[in-house]
Short mmCIF file of C-alpha atoms in Angstrom, two decimals:
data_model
loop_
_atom_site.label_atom_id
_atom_site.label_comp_id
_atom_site.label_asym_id
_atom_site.label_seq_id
_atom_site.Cartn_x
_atom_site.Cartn_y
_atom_site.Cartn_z
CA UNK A 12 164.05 127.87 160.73
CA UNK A 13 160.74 129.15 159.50
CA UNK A 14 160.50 125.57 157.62
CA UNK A 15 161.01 123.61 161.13
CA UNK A 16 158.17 125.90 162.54
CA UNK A 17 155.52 125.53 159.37
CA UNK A 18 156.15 122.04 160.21
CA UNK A 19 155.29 122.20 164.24
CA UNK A 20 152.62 124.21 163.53
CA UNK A 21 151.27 121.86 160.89
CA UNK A 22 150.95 119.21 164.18
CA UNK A 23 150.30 121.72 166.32
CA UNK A 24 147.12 124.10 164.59
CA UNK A 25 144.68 120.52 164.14
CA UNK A 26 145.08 120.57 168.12
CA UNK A 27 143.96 124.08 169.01
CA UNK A 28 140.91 123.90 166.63
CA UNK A 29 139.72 120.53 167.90
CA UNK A 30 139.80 121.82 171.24
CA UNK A 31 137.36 124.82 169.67
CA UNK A 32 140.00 127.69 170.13
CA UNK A 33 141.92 129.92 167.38
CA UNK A 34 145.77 129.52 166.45
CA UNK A 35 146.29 133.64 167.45
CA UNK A 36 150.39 134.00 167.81
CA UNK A 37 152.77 131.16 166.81
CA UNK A 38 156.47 132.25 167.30
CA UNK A 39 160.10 130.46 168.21
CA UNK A 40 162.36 133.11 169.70
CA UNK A 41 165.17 133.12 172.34
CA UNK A 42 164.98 135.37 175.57
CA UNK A 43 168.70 135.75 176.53
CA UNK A 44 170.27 132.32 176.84
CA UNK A 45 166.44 130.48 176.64
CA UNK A 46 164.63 129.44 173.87
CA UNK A 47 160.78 129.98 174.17
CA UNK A 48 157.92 128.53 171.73
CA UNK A 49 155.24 131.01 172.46
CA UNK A 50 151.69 130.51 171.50
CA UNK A 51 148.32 131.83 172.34
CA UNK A 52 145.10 130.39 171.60
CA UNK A 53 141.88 132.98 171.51
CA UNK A 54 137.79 131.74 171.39
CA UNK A 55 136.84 133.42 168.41
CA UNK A 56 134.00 135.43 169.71
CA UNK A 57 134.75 135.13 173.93
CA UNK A 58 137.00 135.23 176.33
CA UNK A 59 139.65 131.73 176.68
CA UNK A 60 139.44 130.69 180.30
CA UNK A 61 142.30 129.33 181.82
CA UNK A 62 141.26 125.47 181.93
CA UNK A 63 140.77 125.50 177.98
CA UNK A 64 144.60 127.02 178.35
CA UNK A 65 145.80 123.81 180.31
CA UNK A 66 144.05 121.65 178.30
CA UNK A 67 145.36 122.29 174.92
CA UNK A 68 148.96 123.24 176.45
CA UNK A 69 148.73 119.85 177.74
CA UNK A 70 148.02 118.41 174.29
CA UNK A 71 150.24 120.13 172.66
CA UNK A 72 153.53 119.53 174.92
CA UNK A 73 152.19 115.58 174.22
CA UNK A 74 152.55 116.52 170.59
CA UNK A 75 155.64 118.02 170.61
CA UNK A 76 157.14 115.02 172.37
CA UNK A 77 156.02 112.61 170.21
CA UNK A 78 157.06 114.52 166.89
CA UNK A 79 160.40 115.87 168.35
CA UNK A 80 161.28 118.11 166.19
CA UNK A 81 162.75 120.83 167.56
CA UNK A 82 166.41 119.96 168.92
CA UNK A 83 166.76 122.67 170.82
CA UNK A 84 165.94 122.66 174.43
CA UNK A 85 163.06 125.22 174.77
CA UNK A 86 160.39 126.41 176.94
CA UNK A 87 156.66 126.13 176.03
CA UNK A 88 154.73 129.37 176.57
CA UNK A 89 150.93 128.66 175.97
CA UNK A 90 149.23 131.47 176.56
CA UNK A 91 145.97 133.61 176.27
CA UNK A 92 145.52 137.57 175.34
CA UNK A 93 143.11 136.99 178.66
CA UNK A 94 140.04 138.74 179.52
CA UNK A 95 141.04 142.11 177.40
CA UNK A 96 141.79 140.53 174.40
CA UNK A 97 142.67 142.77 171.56
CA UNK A 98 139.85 143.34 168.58
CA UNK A 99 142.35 143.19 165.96
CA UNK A 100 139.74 143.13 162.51
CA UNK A 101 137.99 146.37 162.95
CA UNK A 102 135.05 145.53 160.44
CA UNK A 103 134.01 142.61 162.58
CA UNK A 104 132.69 144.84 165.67
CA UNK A 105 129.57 143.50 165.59
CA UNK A 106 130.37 140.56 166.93
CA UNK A 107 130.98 142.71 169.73
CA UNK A 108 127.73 143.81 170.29
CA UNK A 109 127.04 143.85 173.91
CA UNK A 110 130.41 143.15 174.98
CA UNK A 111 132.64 146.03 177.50
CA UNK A 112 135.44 147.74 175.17
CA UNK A 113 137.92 149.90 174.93
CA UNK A 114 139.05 152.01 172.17
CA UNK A 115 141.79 154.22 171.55
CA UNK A 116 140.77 157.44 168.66
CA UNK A 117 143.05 158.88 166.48
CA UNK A 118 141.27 162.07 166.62
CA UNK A 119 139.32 163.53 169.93
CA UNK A 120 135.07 163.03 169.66
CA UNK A 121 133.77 165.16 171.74
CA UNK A 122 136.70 166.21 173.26
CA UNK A 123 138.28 162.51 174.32
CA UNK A 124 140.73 160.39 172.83
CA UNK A 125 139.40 156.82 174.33
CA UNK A 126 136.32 155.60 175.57
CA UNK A 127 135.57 152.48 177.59
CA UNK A 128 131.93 151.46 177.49
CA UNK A 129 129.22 149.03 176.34
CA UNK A 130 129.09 148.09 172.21
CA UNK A 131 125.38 149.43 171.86
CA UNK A 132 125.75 149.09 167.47
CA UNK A 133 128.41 148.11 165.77
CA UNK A 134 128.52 148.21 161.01
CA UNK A 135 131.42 148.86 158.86
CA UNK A 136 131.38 151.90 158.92
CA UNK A 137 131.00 153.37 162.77
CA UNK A 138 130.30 152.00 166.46
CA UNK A 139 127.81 153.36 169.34
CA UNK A 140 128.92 153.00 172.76
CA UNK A 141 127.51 153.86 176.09
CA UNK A 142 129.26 154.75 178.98
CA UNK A 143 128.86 156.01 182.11
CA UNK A 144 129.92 159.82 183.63
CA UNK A 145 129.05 159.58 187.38
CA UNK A 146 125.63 158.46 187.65
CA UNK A 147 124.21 158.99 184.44
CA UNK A 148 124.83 157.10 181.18
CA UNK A 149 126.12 158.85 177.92
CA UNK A 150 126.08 157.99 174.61
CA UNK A 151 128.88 158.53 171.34
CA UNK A 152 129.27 157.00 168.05
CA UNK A 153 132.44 156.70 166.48
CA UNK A 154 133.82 156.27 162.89
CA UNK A 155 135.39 153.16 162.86
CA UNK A 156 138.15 154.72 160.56
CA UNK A 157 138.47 156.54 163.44
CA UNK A 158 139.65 153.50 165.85
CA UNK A 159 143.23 152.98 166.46
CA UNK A 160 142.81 150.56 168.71
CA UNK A 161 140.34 148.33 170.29
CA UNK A 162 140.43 145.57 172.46
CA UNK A 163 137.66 143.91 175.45
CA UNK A 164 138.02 145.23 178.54
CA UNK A 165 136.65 144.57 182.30
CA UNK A 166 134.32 146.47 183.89
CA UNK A 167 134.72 147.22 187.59
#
């Protein structure tokens, strides 16, 4: 099986990067009696809108028709981690800078275990965020090593 997918993906990867998106999840699996060829394409550095989605899901389904390799009858699942896309290479928060987060601590800073605010600085080795508290904004830096979890999130 995993030789069949290397193979999709081989026609399938040269799509997603010419339409300027990243090959993020790539997976064949069956969801009770269905068969489902999940992928989800990610902008590198922003958030994938749903157009760009249809686009390349488009292109791809043309692929996969004309290179029929998959006998099975299946379901394609193009997809998107959306507008809070997870921040899954820690070290690369500064591209963040700017951007709303979240992140998840595996030990409390000043006495909370997440924070949701504005990447203020971002190197290897910890973050500053701001955030708000009522009316008035605050301020925390965090050890990166720190960081469980991290991903974009929407502010309201």
């Amino acid at each position: 099986m995993s030789e069949l997918l290397d193979k999709v993906r081989s026609h399938i990867e040269p799509i997603v990067t010419e339409q300027g998106l990243l090959l993020d999840k790539f997976e064949y699996q069956k969801r009770g009696r269905e068969y489902y060829l999940v992928i989800y394409v990610e902008k590198e550095d922003d958030v994938t809108t749903l157009d760009e989605v249809c686009a390349v899901s488009d292109l791809i389904s043309k692929k996969l028709d004309e290179i029929d390799l998959i006998t099975d009858n299946y379901v394609l699942d193009v997809s998107t981690s959306g507008a809070e896309k997870p921040i899954k290479d820690f070290s690369k928060f500064n591209k963040y800078v700017g951007k709303y987060i979240y992140v998840k601590l595996r030990n409390p800073v000043e006495g909370l275990n997440d924070y949701t605010g504005t990447l203020e600085e971002a190197n290897e080795e910890e973050i500053k965020l701001s955030y708000k508290v009522k009316t008035r904004t605050k301020y925390v830096t965090i050890e990166v090593a720190n960081i469980t979890k991290a991903n974009l999130a929407i502010k309201f």
